[in-house]
Short mmCIF file of C-alpha atoms in Angstrom, two decimals:
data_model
loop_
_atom_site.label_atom_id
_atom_site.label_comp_id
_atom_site.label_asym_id
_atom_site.label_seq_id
_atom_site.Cartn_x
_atom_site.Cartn_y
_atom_site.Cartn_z
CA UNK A 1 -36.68 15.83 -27.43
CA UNK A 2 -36.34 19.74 -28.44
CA UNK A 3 -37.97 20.70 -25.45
CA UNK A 4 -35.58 18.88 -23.00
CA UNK A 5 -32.54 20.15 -24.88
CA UNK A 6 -33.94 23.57 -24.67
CA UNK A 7 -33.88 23.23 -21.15
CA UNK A 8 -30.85 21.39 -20.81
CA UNK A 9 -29.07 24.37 -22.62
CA UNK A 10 -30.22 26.67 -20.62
CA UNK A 11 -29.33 25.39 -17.31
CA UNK A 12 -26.01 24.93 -18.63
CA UNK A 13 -25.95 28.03 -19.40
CA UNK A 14 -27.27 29.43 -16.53
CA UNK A 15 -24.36 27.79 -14.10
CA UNK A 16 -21.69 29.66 -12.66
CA UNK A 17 -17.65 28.96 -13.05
CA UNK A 18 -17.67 29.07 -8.92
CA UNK A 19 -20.97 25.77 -9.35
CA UNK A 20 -19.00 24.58 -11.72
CA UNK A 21 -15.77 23.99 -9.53
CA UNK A 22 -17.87 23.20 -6.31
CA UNK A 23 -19.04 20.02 -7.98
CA UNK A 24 -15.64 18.88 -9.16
CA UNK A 25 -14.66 19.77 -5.38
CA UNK A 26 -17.10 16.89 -4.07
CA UNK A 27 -15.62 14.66 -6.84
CA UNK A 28 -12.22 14.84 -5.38
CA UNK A 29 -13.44 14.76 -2.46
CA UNK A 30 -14.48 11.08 -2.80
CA UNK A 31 -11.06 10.50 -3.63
CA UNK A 32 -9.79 11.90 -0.51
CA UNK A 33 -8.77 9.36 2.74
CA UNK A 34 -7.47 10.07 6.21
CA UNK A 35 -4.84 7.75 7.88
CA UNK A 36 -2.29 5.39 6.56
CA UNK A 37 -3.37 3.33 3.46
CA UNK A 38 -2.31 1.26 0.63
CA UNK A 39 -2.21 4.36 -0.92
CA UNK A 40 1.12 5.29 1.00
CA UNK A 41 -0.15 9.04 2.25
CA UNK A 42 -1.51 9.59 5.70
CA UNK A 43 -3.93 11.85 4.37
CA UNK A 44 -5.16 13.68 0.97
CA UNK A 45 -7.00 16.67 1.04
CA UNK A 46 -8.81 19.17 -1.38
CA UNK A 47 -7.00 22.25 -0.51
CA UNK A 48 -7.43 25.82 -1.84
CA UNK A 49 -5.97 27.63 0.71
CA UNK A 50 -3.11 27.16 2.87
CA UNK A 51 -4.92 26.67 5.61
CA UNK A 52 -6.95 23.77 4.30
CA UNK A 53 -3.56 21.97 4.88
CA UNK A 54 -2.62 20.51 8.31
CA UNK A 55 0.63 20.39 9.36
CA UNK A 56 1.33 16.92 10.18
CA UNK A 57 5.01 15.09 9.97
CA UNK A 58 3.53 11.89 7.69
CA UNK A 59 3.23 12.60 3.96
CA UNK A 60 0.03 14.52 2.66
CA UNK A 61 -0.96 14.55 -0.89
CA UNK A 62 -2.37 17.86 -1.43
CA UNK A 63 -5.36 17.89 -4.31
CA UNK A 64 -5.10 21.34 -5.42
CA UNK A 65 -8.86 23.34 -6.32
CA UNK A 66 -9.51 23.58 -9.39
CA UNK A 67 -8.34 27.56 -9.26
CA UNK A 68 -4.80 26.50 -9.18
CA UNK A 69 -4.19 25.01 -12.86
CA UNK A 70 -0.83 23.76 -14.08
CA UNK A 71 -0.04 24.23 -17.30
CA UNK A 72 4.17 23.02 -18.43
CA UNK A 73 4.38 26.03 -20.62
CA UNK A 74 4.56 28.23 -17.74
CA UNK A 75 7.97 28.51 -17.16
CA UNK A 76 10.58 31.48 -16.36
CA UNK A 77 14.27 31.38 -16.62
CA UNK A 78 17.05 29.56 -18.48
CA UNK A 79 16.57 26.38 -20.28
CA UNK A 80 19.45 25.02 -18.01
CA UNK A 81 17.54 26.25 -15.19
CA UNK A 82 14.09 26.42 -15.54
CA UNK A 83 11.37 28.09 -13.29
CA UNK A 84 7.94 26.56 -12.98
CA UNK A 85 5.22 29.60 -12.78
CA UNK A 86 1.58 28.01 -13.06
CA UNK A 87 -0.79 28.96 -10.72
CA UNK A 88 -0.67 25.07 -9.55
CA UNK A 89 3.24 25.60 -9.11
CA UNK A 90 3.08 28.81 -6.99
CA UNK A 91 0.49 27.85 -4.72
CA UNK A 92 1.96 24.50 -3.93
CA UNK A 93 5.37 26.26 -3.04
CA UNK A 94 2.91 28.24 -0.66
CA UNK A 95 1.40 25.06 0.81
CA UNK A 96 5.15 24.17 1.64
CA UNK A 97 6.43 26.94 3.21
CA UNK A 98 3.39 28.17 5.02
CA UNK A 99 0.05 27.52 6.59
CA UNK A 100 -2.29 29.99 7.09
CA UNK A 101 -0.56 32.91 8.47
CA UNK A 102 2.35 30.24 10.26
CA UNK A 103 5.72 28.73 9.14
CA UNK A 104 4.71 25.39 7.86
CA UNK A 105 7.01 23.41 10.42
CA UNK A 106 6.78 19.74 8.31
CA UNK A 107 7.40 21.12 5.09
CA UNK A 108 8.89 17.79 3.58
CA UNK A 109 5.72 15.78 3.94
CA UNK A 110 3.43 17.61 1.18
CA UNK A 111 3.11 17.09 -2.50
CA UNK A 112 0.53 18.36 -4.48
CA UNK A 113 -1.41 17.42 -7.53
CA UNK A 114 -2.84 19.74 -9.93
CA UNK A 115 -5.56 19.88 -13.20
CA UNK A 116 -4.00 20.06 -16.41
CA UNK A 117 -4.73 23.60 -17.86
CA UNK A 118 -5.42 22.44 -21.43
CA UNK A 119 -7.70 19.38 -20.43
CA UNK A 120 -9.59 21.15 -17.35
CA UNK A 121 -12.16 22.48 -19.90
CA UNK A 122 -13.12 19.21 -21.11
CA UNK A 123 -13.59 18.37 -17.54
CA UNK A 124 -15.59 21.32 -16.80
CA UNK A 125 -17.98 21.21 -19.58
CA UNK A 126 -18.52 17.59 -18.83
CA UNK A 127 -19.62 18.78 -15.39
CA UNK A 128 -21.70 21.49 -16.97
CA UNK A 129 -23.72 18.68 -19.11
CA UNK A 130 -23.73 16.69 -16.05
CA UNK A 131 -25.60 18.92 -13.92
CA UNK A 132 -27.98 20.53 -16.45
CA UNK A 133 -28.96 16.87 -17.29
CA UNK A 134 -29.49 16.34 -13.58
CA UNK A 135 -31.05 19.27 -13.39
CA UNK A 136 -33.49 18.18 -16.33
CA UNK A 137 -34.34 14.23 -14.46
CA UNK A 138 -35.34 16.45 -11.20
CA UNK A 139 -37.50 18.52 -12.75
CA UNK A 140 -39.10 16.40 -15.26
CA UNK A 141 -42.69 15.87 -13.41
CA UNK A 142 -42.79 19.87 -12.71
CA UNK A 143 -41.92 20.51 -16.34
CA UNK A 144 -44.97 17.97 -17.86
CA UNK A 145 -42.06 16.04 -19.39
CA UNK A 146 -43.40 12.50 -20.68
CA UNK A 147 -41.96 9.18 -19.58
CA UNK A 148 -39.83 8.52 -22.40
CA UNK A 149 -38.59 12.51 -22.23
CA UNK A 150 -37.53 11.81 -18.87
CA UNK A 151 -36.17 8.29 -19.40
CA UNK A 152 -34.23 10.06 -22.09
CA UNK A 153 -32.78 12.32 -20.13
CA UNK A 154 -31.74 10.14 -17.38
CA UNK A 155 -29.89 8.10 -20.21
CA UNK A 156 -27.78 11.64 -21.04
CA UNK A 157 -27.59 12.22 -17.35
CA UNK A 158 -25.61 8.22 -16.91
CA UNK A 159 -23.38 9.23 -20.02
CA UNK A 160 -22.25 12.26 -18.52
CA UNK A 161 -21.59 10.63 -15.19
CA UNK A 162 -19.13 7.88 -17.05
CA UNK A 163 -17.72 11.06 -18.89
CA UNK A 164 -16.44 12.80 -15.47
CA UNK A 165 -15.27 9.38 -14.37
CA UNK A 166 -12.60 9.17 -17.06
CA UNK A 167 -12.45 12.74 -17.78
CA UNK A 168 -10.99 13.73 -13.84
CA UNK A 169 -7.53 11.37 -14.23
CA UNK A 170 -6.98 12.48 -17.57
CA UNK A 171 -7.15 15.93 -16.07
CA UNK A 172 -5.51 15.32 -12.82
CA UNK A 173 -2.36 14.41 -13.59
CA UNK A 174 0.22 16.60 -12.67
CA UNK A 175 2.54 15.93 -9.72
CA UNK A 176 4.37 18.91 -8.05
CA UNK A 177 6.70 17.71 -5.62
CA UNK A 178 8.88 20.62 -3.26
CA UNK A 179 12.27 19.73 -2.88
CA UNK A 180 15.87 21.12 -2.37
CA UNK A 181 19.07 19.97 -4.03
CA UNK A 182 21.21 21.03 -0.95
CA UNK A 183 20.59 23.27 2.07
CA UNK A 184 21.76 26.40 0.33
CA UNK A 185 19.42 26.19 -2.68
CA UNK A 186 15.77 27.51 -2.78
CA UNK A 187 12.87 25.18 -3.05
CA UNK A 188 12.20 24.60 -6.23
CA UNK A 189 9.59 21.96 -7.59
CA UNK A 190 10.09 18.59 -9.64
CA UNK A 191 6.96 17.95 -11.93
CA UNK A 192 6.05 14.62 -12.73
CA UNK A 193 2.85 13.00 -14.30
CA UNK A 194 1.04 10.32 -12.20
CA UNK A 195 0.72 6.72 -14.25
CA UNK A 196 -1.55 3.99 -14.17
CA UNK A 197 -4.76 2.84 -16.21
CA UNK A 198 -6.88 2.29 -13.16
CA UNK A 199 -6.87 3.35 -9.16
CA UNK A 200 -8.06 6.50 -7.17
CA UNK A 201 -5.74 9.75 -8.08
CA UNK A 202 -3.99 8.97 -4.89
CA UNK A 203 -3.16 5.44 -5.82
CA UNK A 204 -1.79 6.25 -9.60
CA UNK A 205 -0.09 9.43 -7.70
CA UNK A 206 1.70 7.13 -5.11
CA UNK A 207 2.69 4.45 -7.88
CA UNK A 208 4.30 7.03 -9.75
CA UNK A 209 5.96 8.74 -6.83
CA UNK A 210 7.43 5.51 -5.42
CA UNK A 211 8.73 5.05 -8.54
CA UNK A 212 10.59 7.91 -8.90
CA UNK A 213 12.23 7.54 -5.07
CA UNK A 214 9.81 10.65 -3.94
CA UNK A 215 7.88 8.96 -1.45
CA UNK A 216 10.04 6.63 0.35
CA UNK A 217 8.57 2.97 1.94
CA UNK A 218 11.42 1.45 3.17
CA UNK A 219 15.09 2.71 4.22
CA UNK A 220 17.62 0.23 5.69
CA UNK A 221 20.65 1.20 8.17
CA UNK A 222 23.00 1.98 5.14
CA UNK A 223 21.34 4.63 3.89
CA UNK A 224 20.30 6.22 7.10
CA UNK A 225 24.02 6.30 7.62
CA UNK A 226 24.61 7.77 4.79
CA UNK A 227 22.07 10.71 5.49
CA UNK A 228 23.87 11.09 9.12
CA UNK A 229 27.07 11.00 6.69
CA UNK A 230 26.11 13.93 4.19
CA UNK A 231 23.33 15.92 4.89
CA UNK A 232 23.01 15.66 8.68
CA UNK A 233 26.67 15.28 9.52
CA UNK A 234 26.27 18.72 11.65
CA UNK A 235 24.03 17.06 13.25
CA UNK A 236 25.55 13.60 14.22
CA UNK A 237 29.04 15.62 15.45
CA UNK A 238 28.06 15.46 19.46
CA UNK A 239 28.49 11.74 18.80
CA UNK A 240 24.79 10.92 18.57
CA UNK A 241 20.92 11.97 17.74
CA UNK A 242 17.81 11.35 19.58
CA UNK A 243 15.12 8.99 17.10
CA UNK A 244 12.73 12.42 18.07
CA UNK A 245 15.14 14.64 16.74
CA UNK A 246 15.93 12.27 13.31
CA UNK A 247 12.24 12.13 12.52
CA UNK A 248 12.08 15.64 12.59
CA UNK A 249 14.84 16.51 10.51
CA UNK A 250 13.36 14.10 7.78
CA UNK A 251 10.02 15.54 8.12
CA UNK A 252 11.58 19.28 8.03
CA UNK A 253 14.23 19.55 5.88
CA UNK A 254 13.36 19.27 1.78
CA UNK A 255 16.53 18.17 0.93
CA UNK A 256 16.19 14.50 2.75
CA UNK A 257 14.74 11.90 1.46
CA UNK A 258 11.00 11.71 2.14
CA UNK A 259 9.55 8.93 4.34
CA UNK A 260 6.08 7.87 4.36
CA UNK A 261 6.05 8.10 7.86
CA UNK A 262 8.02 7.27 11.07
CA UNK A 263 7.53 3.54 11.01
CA UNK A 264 9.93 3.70 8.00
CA UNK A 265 12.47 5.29 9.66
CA UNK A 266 12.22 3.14 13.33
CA UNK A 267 12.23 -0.43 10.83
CA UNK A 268 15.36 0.78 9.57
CA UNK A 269 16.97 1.94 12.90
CA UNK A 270 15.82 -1.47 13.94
CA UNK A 271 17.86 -3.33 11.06
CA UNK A 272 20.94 -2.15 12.09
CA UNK A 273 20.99 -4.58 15.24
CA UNK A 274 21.28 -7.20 12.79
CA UNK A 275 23.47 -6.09 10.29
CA UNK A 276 27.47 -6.76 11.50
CA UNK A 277 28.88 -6.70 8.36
CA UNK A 278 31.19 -4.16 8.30
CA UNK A 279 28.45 -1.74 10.60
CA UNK A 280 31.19 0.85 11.54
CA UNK A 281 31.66 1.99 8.32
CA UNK A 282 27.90 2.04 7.48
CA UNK A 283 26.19 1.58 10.18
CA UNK A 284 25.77 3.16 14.00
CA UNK A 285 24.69 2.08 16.96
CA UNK A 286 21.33 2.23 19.49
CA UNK A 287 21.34 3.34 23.11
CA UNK A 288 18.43 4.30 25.41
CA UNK A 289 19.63 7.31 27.12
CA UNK A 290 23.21 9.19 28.05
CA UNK A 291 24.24 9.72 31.26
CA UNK A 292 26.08 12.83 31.01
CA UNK A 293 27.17 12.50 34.76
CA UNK A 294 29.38 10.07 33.40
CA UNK A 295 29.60 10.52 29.89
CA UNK A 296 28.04 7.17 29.44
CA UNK A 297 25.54 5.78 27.22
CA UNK A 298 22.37 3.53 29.02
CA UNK A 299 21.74 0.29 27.28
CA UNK A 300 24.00 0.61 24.87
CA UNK A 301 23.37 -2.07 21.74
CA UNK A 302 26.06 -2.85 19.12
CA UNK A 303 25.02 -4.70 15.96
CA UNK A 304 25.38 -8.55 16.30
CA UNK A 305 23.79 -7.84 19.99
CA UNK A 306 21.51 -10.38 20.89
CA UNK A 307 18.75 -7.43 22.22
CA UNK A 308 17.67 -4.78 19.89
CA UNK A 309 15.71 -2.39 21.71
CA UNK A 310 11.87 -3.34 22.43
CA UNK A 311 10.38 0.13 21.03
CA UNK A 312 11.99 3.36 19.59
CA UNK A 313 11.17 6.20 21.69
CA UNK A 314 11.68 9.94 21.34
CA UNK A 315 15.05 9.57 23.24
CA UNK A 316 16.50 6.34 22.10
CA UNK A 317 19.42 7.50 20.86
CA UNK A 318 21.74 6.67 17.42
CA UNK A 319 25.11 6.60 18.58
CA UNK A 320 27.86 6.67 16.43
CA UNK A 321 30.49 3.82 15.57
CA UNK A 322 33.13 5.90 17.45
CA UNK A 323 31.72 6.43 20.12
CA UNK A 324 29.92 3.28 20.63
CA UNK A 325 33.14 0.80 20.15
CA UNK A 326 34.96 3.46 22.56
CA UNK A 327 32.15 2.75 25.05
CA UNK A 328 32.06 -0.87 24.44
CA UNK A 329 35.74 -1.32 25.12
CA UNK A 330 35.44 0.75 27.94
CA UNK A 331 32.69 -1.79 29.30
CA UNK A 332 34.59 -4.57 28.60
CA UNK A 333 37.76 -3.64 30.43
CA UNK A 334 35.55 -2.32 33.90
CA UNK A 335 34.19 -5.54 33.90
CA UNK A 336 37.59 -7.43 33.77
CA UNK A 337 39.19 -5.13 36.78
CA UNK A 338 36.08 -6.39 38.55
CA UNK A 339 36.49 -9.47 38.32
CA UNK A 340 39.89 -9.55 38.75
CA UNK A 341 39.56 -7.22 42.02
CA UNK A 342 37.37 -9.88 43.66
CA UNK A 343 39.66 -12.48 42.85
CA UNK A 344 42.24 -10.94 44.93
CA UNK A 345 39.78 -10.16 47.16
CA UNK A 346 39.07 -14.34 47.74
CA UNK A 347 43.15 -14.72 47.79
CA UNK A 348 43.23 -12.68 50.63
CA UNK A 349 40.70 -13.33 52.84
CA UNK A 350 41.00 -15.36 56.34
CA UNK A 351 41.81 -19.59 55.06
CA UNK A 352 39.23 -22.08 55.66
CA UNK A 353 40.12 -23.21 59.21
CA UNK A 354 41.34 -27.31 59.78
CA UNK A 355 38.85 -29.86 60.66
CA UNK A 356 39.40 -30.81 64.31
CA UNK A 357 41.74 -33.81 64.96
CA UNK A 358 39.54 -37.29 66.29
CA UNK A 359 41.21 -39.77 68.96
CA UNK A 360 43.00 -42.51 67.79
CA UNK A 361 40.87 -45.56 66.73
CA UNK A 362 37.72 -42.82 66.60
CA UNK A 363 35.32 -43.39 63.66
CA UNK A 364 34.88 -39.81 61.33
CA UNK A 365 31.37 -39.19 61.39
CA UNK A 366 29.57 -35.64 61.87
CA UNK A 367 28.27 -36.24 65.18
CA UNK A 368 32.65 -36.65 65.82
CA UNK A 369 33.36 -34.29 64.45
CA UNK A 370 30.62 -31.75 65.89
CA UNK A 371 32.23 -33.33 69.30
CA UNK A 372 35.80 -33.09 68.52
CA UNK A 373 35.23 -29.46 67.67
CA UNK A 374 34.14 -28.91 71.47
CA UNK A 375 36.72 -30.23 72.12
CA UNK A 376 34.60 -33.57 74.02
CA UNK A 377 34.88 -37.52 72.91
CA UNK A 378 32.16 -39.48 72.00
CA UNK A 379 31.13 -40.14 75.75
CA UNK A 380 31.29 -36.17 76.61
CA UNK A 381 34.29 -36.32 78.06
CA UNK A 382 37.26 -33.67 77.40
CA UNK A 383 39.80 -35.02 75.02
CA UNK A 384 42.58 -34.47 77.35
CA UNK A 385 41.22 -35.99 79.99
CA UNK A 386 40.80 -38.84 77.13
CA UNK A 387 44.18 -38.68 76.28
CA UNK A 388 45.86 -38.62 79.79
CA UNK A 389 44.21 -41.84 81.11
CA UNK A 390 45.17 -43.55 77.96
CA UNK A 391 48.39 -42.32 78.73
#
């Protein structure tokens, strides 16, 4: 037992702070996923750098190396207005702005989460044990160790394991989320700690962040209006906004809410087809194009329409109340000069000419009148003829 604690300790001791953090790395790494999941993110990613990062429009959660701790007692400023100043805080304000040596263009789709500063070194020296007793179970025929030496330290080696396992969400708990309050303030960062007993760190992040209205599942026509009401009102002052051009400004702008990803917004463009109740006061319209020959909107759709549109595409259009009803009455009183134009039309046209007069005593029947209309009898003759001998 001495002998595989002697070398044990001095594995340990042996390891550097960089092996150290590349085997928490490849922990994390198992907790990282690419595309949409029940999780809620499109992606999370291990990032150190800024580049490590992609710039994609659907929300990342950002796992931040183990270099970029977060401790709450780092903070500048006024107690009114404070300033968070970890390493964790300043490089995830980084990740937002930038990438690489680029603008980040989709800077409302990241969110990071950070190591705890004072629980990290639990976490690392549970690593530490981890891999010298790995080290140990490897090497045990090369040192001479006996069966039950090696058995024993395969037993220390399965403790340590369990030990990381519980150690790396009590560690990895801090949320740092970028956000605005308005388009005139800097970013600045809300902190919040991810809850939940059980789940990936990307599944007790999301909980928590859904909670707290950060990561946004679902948005209904009212509240898009209301966005297109406050924030984007610049925006929405031509009279309308391409779906292409909406999704951007979501995905952009740190001051919107932020959606999980577009199919949140396009259900909730969608909705408004449906909705009638009062839908002019919060609610807008859908068209698929505008005809700016005539000033016109193509395929214009109202709420209480029977047709909402069969896909969103980069150019369907959200038109506003305004202009929509303007339209709509516009519509409405072409189509009634129409019609009203081809009724006058029928009044005026050439009248339906008599049917031809039969002979006296002369049964009506089409072949008659196909004959009277020749002006012949029933016998070919001419009907004057007809009528002068009777005569």
């Amino acid at each position: 037992m001495a002998e595989i604690d002697r070398v044990a300790h001095e594995f340990a001791d042996s390891l550097s702070t960089e092996r150290i953090q590349a085997e928490i790395v490849r922990r994390l790494e198992q907790h990282c996923t690419t595309g949409a999941d029940e999780t809620g993110f499109e992606a999370v990613h291990v990032v150190d750098t800024t580049s490590g990062l992609p710039d994609q429009a659907e929300v990342q959660l950002a796992i931040l190396h183990p270099r970029h701790l977060h401790d709450p007692a780092d903070v500048h400023g006024s107690l009114a207005d404070p300033v968070v100043t970890s390493a964790a805080a300043e490089q995830t304000l980084r990740l937002t702005s930038t990438r690489g040596a680029q603008p980040r263009r989709h800077r409302n789709a990241v969110i990071a989460l950070a190591a705890d500063a004072h629980h990290y070194p639990m976490l690392a020296a549970g690593v530490r044990e981890f891999l010298a007793w790995s080290h140990v179970v490897t090497m045990a025929h090369a040192l001479g160790l006996p069966d039950e030496a090696a058995h024993e330290a395969l037993v220390w080696k399965d403790a340590a394991e369990n030990d990381i396992g519980n150690l790396l969400p009590e560690t990895y708990f801090w949320l740092l989320i970028p956000g605005q309050g308005s388009p005139d303030e800097p970013l600045a960062l809300r902190v919040l700690t991810a809850e939940g007993a059980s789940g990936t760190l990307a599944e007790r992040a999301a909980l928590t962040l859904r909670t707290e209205g950060e990561l946004v599942t679902s948005r209904d026509d009212h509240a898009i209006r209301s966005d297109l009401d406050g924030p984007l009102t610049s925006r929405w002052r031509t009279g309308h906004v391409s779906v292409g051009e909406l999704w951007e400004l979501y995905t952009s702008l740190p001051y919107l809410p932020r959606l999980r990803d577009r199919s949140v917004l396009e259900s909730g463009l969608v909705s408004a087809i449906a909705d009638e109740l009062d839908w002019q006061y919060q609610g807008f319209a859908l068209a698929d194009g505008y005809d700016q020959r005539k000033s016109s909107y193509l395929g214009l759709r109202l709420p209480g329409d029977d047709q909402p549109p069969e896909a969103m595409r980069e150019t369907t259009l959200v038109v506003r109340p305004d202009r929509a009803v303007e339209q709509r009455h516009s519509d409405t009183a072409r189509a009634a000069l129409d019609r009203l134009r081809t009724i006058d039309h029928l009044d005026h046209e050439d009248p339906v000419p008599p049917l031809p007069r039969l002979a006296q005593g002369e049964t009506l029947t089409p072949e008659a009148l196909m004959a009277a209309s020749r002006g012949l009898d029933d016998e070919g003759r001419p009907t004057g003829d007809r009528e002068r001998s009777a005569g």
